[in-house]
Amino acid sequence: MAKRQSLKELQERLAQRLTAAKSEALTATWLAIEAGGRRYLLPLVQSGEIFPWSTVQAVPYTKSWYVGVANLRGGLHGVIDLADLVQGSARGSMRPAERITSESRLVSLHGALGLNAVLWIDRLLGLRNPGAFSAMGERPAEAPGYVTRVLVDAQGQDWQELDLQLLVSEPEFLAVAA
């Protein structure tokens, strides 16, 4: 009888946790990341898997932000240096191998975007929802079109929201040849 009661309690606790997890997942809107010293928000619906840094095969005669290709889960993905792409040589003259840290990650684009590419980021900062931000900041005039807006959190830090759908439709992004 005691086993039956404890099993029932366990099932109830699991049901409560599942309900709580579902409501949390619905409120999370962005994947918060850092690249080149700046904070970015990637829409969860446009983001794919997160991979640890992997060996990247360099591709000659490409733009500086196109690092190369990596084999991730048996598929070849173009590796994009997000900081270099958005900020333009934000990492200086350092070669990619010198810039890798234990927190470096590759964030894949969602399959619905139709492009086998991953964004190289410096570190993950978690999930964010609209309630984490208190104001709208001013979008930098030099920001590319896929930087849709700037949000300010309670600590006064600016976060740039990136629209990955707009990013993959940019002619510059699709033309990686130098």
Backbone as a ProteinNet text record, in pm:
[ID]
protein_1_A
[PRIMARY]
MAKRQSLKELQERLAQRLTAAKSEALTATWLAIEAGGRRYLLPLVQSGEIFPWSTVQAVPYTKSWYVGVANLRGGLHGVIDLADLVQGSARGSMRPAERITSESRLVSLHGALGLNAVLWIDRLLGLRNPGAFSAMGERPAEAPGYVTRVLVDAQGQDWQELDLQLLVSEPEFLAVAA
[TERTIARY]
81.7	0	86.7	195.3	284.9	352	387.9	449.9	353.9	227.9	127.1	109.8	109.1	92.7	212.3	334	452.3	459.5	414.8	410.3	312.8	198.9	99.5	154.8	224.8	285	391.1	469.5	571.1	506.1	399.8	329.8	273.1	220.5	166	276.2	391.1	502.9	553.1	562.3	605.3	507.1	378.6	276.9	288.8	314.6	331.7	456	563.3	686.2	666.7	597.7	571.7	487.4	386.6	301.9	384.5	469.1	554.2	652.4	710	805.4	737.9	615.8	543.6	516.7	475.6	446.6	574.3	686.7	813.6	857.6	842.2	883.9	803	678	595	635	690.7	727.2	866.3	953.9	1087.4	1076.5	1133	1122.1	1255.8	1364	1494.6	1601.1	1700.2	1823.7	1919.6	1967.9	2058.3	2202.2	2278.8	2416.7	2507.7	2636.9	2735.8	2833	2865.9	2963	3037.1	3168.1	3247.9	3222.7	3187.2	3164.6	3026.6	2942	2805.5	2704.9	2589.4	2481.7	2378.3	2335.8	2237	2125	2009.3	1893.6	1859.2	1858.2	1819.2	1681.2	1584.2	1451	1459.2	1397	1400.4	1338.7	1236.3	1169.9	1258.1	1364.5	1455.3	1589.3	1607.7	1733.8	1719.8	1831.4	1831.7	1910.5	1989.9	2068.6	2188	2234.8	2355.6	2462.2	2576.7	2685.7	2807.4	2886.8	3016.3	3105.3	3211.9	3302.9	3351.3	3357.2	3398.9	3512.4	3582.5	3687.8	3626	3684.4	3634.9	3742	3700.5	3790.7	3780.7	3890.4	3891.3	3861.2	3796.5	3765.9	3837.1	3926.3	4000.9	3913.4	3959.2	3897.4	3753.6	3730.6	3598.6	3613.6	3501.2	3501	3548.9	3596.4	3657.1	3560.1	3432	3334.4	3294.9	3330.6	3302.8	3424.3	3413.7	3527.5	3561.2	3460.6	3482.3	3362.1	3385.8	3277.1	3309.4	3202.5	3216.8	3119.9	3161.8	3076.7	3002.3	2872.9	2790.5	2679.1	2679.9	2581.4	2574.7	2689.5	2697.1	2662.8	2635.9	2605.6	2706.4	2738.7	2831.2	2755.7	2809.8	2748.8	2853.4	2814	2899.8	2907.9	3028.7	3049.1	3069.3	2978.9	2978.3	3024.1	3123.5	3167.7	3069.5	2976	2869.5	2924.1	3023.3	3079	3139.1	3213.7	3275.9	3169.6	3066.9	2960.4	2886.4	2843.2	2762	2847.2	2961.1	3041.5	3155.2	3190.1	3299.1	3435	3503.1	3636.5	3641.9	3540.5	3535	3644.5	3696	3796.3	3939.1	3955.8	4089.9	4155	4286.8	4361.6	4385.6	4328.2	4348.2	4287.7	4358.9	4306.9	4201.2	4106.3	4000.5	4052.6	4159.7	4210.9	4254.3	4295.3	4339.8	4222.8	4105.1	3989.5	3893.8	3917.9	3828.9	3847.7	3736.6	3741.2	3655.1	3657.5	3575.4	3426.5	3391.1	3250.5	3203.6	3294	3256.4	3154.4	3054.3	2948.6	2914.3	2849.9	2796.4	2645.5	2572.1	2425.6	2376	2306.1	2258.4	2132.4	2114.6	1991.7	1883.6	1761	1649.8	1640	1606.7	1596.2	1498.9	1395.8	1296.9	1357.3	1471.8	1536.1	1608.3	1624.7	1677.3	1825.3	1903.6	2046	2123.2	2218.7	2302.7	2415.5	2386.9	2486.1	2474	2587.1	2589.4	2657.6	2615	2674.2	2772	2894.8	2995	2975	2949.6	2929.7	3033	3055.3	3153.1	3097.7	2969.6	2909.4	2758.8	2696	2551.2	2520.6	2411.2	2370.9	2233.3	2176.9	2049.2	1932.3	1813.5	1689.7	1635.7	1568.8	1508.7	1365.9	1282.9	1146	1123.3	1014.7	991.7	990	950.5	946.2	1083.2	1190.1	1325.8	1376.4	1300.2	1345.6	1252	1311.4	1233.1	1208.9	1286.5	1271.2	1324.4	1293.1	1347.8	1465	1577	1692.4	1690.6	1790.7	1800.5	1882.7	1824.9	1894	2007.8	2130.5	2243.5	2219.4	2254.1	2231.7	2309.3	2427.7	2510.9	2475	2375.8	2337.7	2277.8	2310.8	2251.4	2100.7	2030.5	1885.1	1832.3	1910.5	1862.9	1874.1	1934	1928.2	1799.2	1693.7	1561	1532.7	1586.8	1564.5	1663.8	1668.7	1754.5	1664.6	1683.4	1607.9	1704.4	1654	1735.2	1681.6	1771.3	1727	1728.6	1691.3	1681.5	1816.7	1926.7	2060.3	2111.5	2029.8	2068.6	2154.5	2164.8	2245.8	2163.4	2225.6	2160	2171.7	2063.9	2058.2	2005.1	2078.9	2034.1	1962	1839.6	1762.7	1796.8	1830.8	1864.1	1750.7	1706.4	1606.3	1682.1	1689.1	1768.2	1707.2	1576	1511.8	1561.9	1570.2	1624.7	1772.8	1845.5	1988.3	2013	1941.9	1968.5	1918.6	1838.6	1793.5	1879.3	1976.8	2068.6	2160.2	2168.4	2259.6	2405.2	2449.1	2586.6	2612.1	2513.7	2528.4	2537.7	2466.9	2464.7	2586.7	2659.4	2777.5	2902.5	2955.9	3068.5	3204.6	3208.4	3336.4	3394.2	3525.8	3592.7	3614.6
-119.1	0	126.3	124.5	239.9	264.8	156.3	170.9	236	196.6	251.4	401.4	440.2	580.6	663.5	611.7	686.9	695.4	592.8	597.2	703.9	712.3	813.3	954.2	972.9	1103	1138.9	1041.4	1064.1	1106.2	1038.5	1073	1214.2	1252.5	1387.6	1493	1466	1560.7	1573.5	1461	1465	1543.1	1523.8	1597.6	1747.6	1785.4	1927.3	1984.4	1908.8	1954.6	1970.2	1875.4	1884.9	2007	2033.1	2150.6	2278	2283.6	2401.3	2418.3	2309	2315.9	2364	2319.7	2363.8	2512.7	2563.7	2706.8	2788.9	2740.8	2811.1	2813.4	2702.7	2695.3	2790.9	2812.2	2902.7	3047.8	3081.1	3219.5	3253.6	3156.1	3183.2	3214.6	3326.4	3372.9	3370.4	3397.3	3412.7	3326	3291.6	3233.7	3351	3373.5	3485	3437.8	3513.7	3476	3597.5	3570.9	3678	3644.7	3745.5	3729.2	3861.1	3855	3975.9	4082.2	4040.3	4135.1	4197.8	4164	4218.7	4108.5	4150.4	4056.5	4057	3935.6	3919.3	3827.6	3843.9	3758	3690.2	3557.2	3479.9	3422.2	3445.9	3388.2	3235.7	3178.5	3032.6	2961.5	3020.1	2954.5	2952.7	3033.3	3036.1	2969.4	2929.1	2866.9	2715.6	2649.5	2503.3	2450.2	2347.7	2283.2	2368.1	2341.7	2405.7	2297.5	2322.9	2226.1	2283.3	2197.2	2245.2	2274.5	2348.8	2379.2	2249.5	2246.4	2128.6	2168.4	2069.8	2097.7	2160.3	2268.9	2340.9	2335.8	2296.1	2293.1	2427.8	2500.3	2631.8	2619.3	2720.5	2726.6	2850	2831.7	2947	3040.1	3163.1	3265	3297.6	3301.9	3340.1	3464.6	3526.1	3645.7	3609.3	3708.6	3683.2	3620.2	3648.5	3594.2	3450.2	3401.2	3261.5	3179.7	3113.1	3043.6	2915.7	2844.7	2719.1	2628.4	2497.3	2400.3	2301.7	2254.7	2157.4	2042.9	1923.4	1805.5	1793.2	1820.8	1814.1	1713.3	1607.8	1499.5	1443.6	1434.6	1374.3	1467	1592.9	1689.2	1803	1853.3	1965.5	2096	2180.4	2309.4	2419.1	2528	2644.9	2710	2748.1	2809.6	2959.9	3036.6	3181.9	3243.6	3330.4	3404.7	3520.2	3505.1	3604.1	3742.3	3749.7	3879.8	3950.5	3877.8	3936.7	3977.8	3897.7	3928.5	4056.1	4065.7	4179.6	4303.2	4283.4	4397.4	4431.4	4339.3	4363.3	4358.1	4247.5	4227.5	4262.9	4224.6	4254.2	4182.7	4075.2	3996.9	4031.7	4132.9	4174	4075.3	4069	3984.9	3843.4	3809.7	3675.2	3569.6	3459.4	3347.6	3275.1	3205.2	3135.8	3043.7	2970.3	2876.1	2947.3	3072.9	3149.2	3206.3	3206.7	3270.3	3171.7	3043.8	2942.5	2936.4	2933.3	2916	2795.4	2760.1	2647.2	2678.8	2807.4	2846.4	2866.7	2858.2	2876.2	2771.1	2813	2722.8	2751.8	2654.3	2667.1	2651.4	2752.3	2749.4	2734.5	2625.8	2602.4	2683.1	2712.7	2777.6	2671.4	2709	2614	2558.1	2432.6	2366.1	2433.4	2498.6	2565.9	2683.1	2733.3	2844.4	2797.1	2665.3	2607.5	2628.6	2642.5	2665.9	2587.3	2506.2	2431.6	2522.4	2599.5	2692.3	2697.8	2727.9	2747.9	2880.8	2943.3	3068.8	3039.6	3084.4	3068.9	3182.2	3146.3	3245.7	3223.9	3327.2	3317	3242	3265.9	3192.1	3207	3108.1	3109.3	3183.1	3258.9	3331.7	3289.6	3184.8	3131.3	3167.9	3152.8	3186.4	3316.7	3394.7	3519.9	3527.9	3596.7	3622.6	3772.8	3820.5	3965.5	4033.3	3962.2	4020.3	4055	4003.5	4030.6	4167.6	4235.6	4363.1	4475	4587.7	4698.2	4809.8	4815.5	4926.4	4887.2	4972.4	4958.7	5054.9	5006.2	5092	5147.1	5226.9	5284.3	5191.6	5154.7	5066.9	5145.3	5091.6	5162.9	5189	5307.6	5345.9	5256	5209.9	5126.5	4978.9	4943.9	4802.9	4747.6	4623	4560.6	4541.8	4518.9	4506.2	4393.2	4288.8	4175.9	4201.4	4312.5	4356.7	4437	4372.6	4433.4	4536.5	4516.2	4613.3	4588.6	4684.9	4674.9	4680.1	4583.9	4579.5	4604	4666.2	4696.9	4617.2	4544.2	4464.2	4547.4	4485.9	4555.7	4608.8	4549.4	4595.8	4706	4746.8	4852.3	4805.9	4676	4623	4614	4651.4	4644.6	4504.2	4459	4330.4	4356.5	4312.6	4329	4202.4	4220.3	4106.4	4085.3	3961.2	3927	3845.6	3883.5	3806.6	3716.2	3588.2	3495.4	3472.8	3488.9	3478.2	3590.4	3711.3	3822.8	3801.1	3746.2	3721.2	3628.6	3516.8	3420	3468.1	3573.4	3627.3	3744.9	3785.7	3894.1	3846.8	3921.1	3881.6	3869	3956.7	3950.6	3820.2	3774.3	3651.5	3529.7	3533.7	3419.8	3415.3	3526	3532.8	3531.3	3413.6	3401.4	3417.9	3420	3433.7	3572.5	3576.4	3704.9	3781.8
0	0	0	78.6	86.3	-48.5	-118.6	-249.9	-348.6	-342.2	-431.9	-405.5	-277.9	-240.6	-289	-267.3	-310.1	-462.6	-532.5	-677.9	-724.8	-659.1	-695	-670.1	-558.9	-529.1	-632.9	-672.1	-774.4	-905.6	-945.6	-1068.8	-1061.8	-946.8	-930.8	-941.3	-878.2	-886.2	-1029.7	-1100.3	-1240.4	-1326.5	-1302.8	-1377.8	-1351.6	-1226.9	-1194.4	-1262.3	-1262.6	-1328	-1478.5	-1539.9	-1683.6	-1715.7	-1635.7	-1656	-1641.5	-1540.2	-1519.5	-1635.1	-1682.3	-1793.3	-1920.6	-1945.1	-2064.2	-2058.4	-1943.8	-1933.9	-1945.5	-1892.9	-1907.3	-2052.9	-2122.2	-2262.4	-2348	-2313	-2390.5	-2369.9	-2254.6	-2229.7	-2281.3	-2296	-2348.1	-2496.5	-2536.3	-2673.5	-2746.8	-2673	-2736.3	-2670.2	-2750.8	-2701.3	-2685.3	-2564.4	-2536.3	-2553.8	-2632	-2662.4	-2653.6	-2654.4	-2662.4	-2774	-2853.9	-2962.5	-2979.7	-2975.8	-2994	-2888.6	-2767.9	-2659.6	-2657.1	-2751.6	-2754.2	-2727	-2677.4	-2644.7	-2757.3	-2792.8	-2899	-2852.8	-2916.3	-2893.2	-3024.8	-3024.3	-3142.4	-3116.2	-3204.7	-3183.6	-3176.8	-3076.5	-3060.7	-3179.8	-3240	-3352.9	-3477.3	-3479.9	-3593.8	-3563	-3439	-3396.8	-3397.7	-3418.4	-3417.8	-3299.9	-3325.5	-3220.1	-3179.1	-3058.2	-3007.1	-2996.1	-3058.9	-3060.6	-2988.9	-2925.3	-2875.3	-2996	-2973.2	-3083.7	-3145.5	-3276.7	-3350.7	-3444.6	-3493.8	-3591.1	-3715.3	-3758.4	-3875.9	-3983.6	-4102.3	-4217.2	-4288	-4292.7	-4356.7	-4505.9	-4558.7	-4701.6	-4756.9	-4853.7	-4905.7	-4989.4	-5001	-5086.1	-5045.6	-4915.2	-4864.3	-4778	-4747.4	-4662.9	-4522.8	-4451.2	-4319.8	-4221.1	-4233.4	-4138.6	-4170.1	-4287	-4321.1	-4278.7	-4164.3	-4104.1	-4178.9	-4228.3	-4298.7	-4285.7	-4292.6	-4280.1	-4168.3	-4103.5	-3995.2	-4018.8	-3979.4	-3987.5	-3854.6	-3856.6	-3736.4	-3758.9	-3682.2	-3694.3	-3836.9	-3899.6	-4031.8	-4146.8	-4119.5	-4225.7	-4225.7	-4344.1	-4353.8	-4333.6	-4247	-4216	-4233.9	-4297.4	-4305.3	-4168	-4126.2	-3995	-4014.1	-3954.1	-3966.7	-3835.3	-3840	-3722.2	-3704.2	-3611.2	-3593.7	-3560.6	-3473.7	-3436.3	-3556.7	-3637.4	-3755.8	-3857.2	-3872.5	-3967.8	-3929	-3804.6	-3761	-3734.3	-3667.8	-3624.8	-3720.8	-3807.9	-3901.2	-3833.9	-3843.2	-3785.2	-3637.1	-3563.7	-3420	-3342.7	-3397.7	-3325.4	-3367.2	-3448.1	-3487.5	-3581.9	-3575.3	-3669.3	-3617.4	-3504	-3448.7	-3540	-3556	-3633.9	-3551.5	-3616.3	-3541.7	-3432.3	-3457.2	-3357.3	-3229.4	-3240.1	-3123.3	-3044	-3102	-3038.5	-2973.9	-2989.7	-2934	-2783.1	-2709.9	-2564.7	-2528.2	-2402.4	-2357.1	-2366.7	-2376.6	-2386.2	-2530.4	-2627.2	-2768	-2808.6	-2883	-2928.2	-3073.9	-3134.6	-3269.8	-3259.2	-3301.9	-3297.2	-3440.2	-3465.8	-3602.4	-3630.5	-3757.6	-3801.9	-3811.4	-3785.9	-3792.9	-3934.9	-3945.4	-4075	-4170.2	-4116.6	-4200.8	-4277.4	-4233.3	-4303.6	-4429.3	-4442.6	-4566	-4591	-4485.9	-4503.4	-4398.3	-4440	-4345.7	-4298.9	-4196.5	-4142.9	-3991.5	-3928.2	-3783.1	-3754.2	-3645.2	-3601.7	-3489	-3505.4	-3400.6	-3301.7	-3176.1	-3071.2	-2960.9	-2881.4	-2772.7	-2653.1	-2621.4	-2509.9	-2508.8	-2447.9	-2427.9	-2298.7	-2299.2	-2179.3	-2131	-2190.1	-2143.4	-2232.1	-2175.4	-2245.2	-2188.3	-2271.7	-2226.5	-2278.6	-2202.5	-2245.2	-2243.7	-2302.6	-2308.7	-2172.1	-2067.2	-1933.8	-1877.5	-1937.5	-1889.4	-1933.6	-2017.3	-2072.2	-2030.3	-1994.9	-1941.2	-2041.4	-2147.5	-2242	-2379	-2474.4	-2609	-2620.4	-2671.2	-2692.8	-2834	-2864.6	-2998.3	-3086.3	-3199.7	-3294.5	-3358.5	-3357.1	-3417.6	-3566.3	-3610.7	-3750.7	-3846.4	-3804.4	-3892.3	-3885.8	-3804.9	-3788.6	-3917.6	-3950.8	-4069.1	-4052	-4161	-4159.2	-4073.5	-4054.3	-3974.2	-3824	-3782.9	-3642.8	-3632.6	-3583.1	-3591.3	-3483.6	-3364.1	-3256.6	-3144.6	-3054.4	-2936.6	-2813.9	-2724.7	-2599.7	-2484.1	-2378.2	-2261	-2143.1	-2075.1	-1960.5	-1832	-1721.6	-1592.9	-1545.1	-1590.4	-1552.4	-1644.7	-1741.6	-1834.1	-1950.1	-1972.2	-2081.5	-2209.7	-2320.4	-2451.1	-2508.7	-2571	-2639.7	-2780.3	-2881.5	-3019.4	-3063.7	-3111	-3161.6	-3308.5	-3342.9	-3481	-3541.4	-3658.5	-3731.7	-3828.5	-3796.8	-3877.6	-4015.6	-4028.5	-4160.1	-4251.3	-4197.2	-4275.6	-4305.5	-4209	-4228	-4346.2	-4352.5	-4460.1	-4595.9	-4598.6	-4727.2	-4773.7	-4692.4	-4729.9	-4842.7	-4952.9	-5061.2	-5014.3	-4924.2	-4873.7	-4798.3	-4723.7	-4645.8	-4737.4	-4847.1	-4939	-5030.5	-5041.3	-5127.7	-5040.2	-5012.4	-4919.8	-4987.1	-5119.4	-5189.3	-5165.4	-5142.5	-5116.2	-5244.5
[MASK]
++++++++++++++++++++++++++++++++++++++++++++++++++++++++++++++++++++++++++++++++++++++++++++++++++++++++++++++++++++++++++++++++++++++++++++++++++++++++++++++++++++++++++++++++++

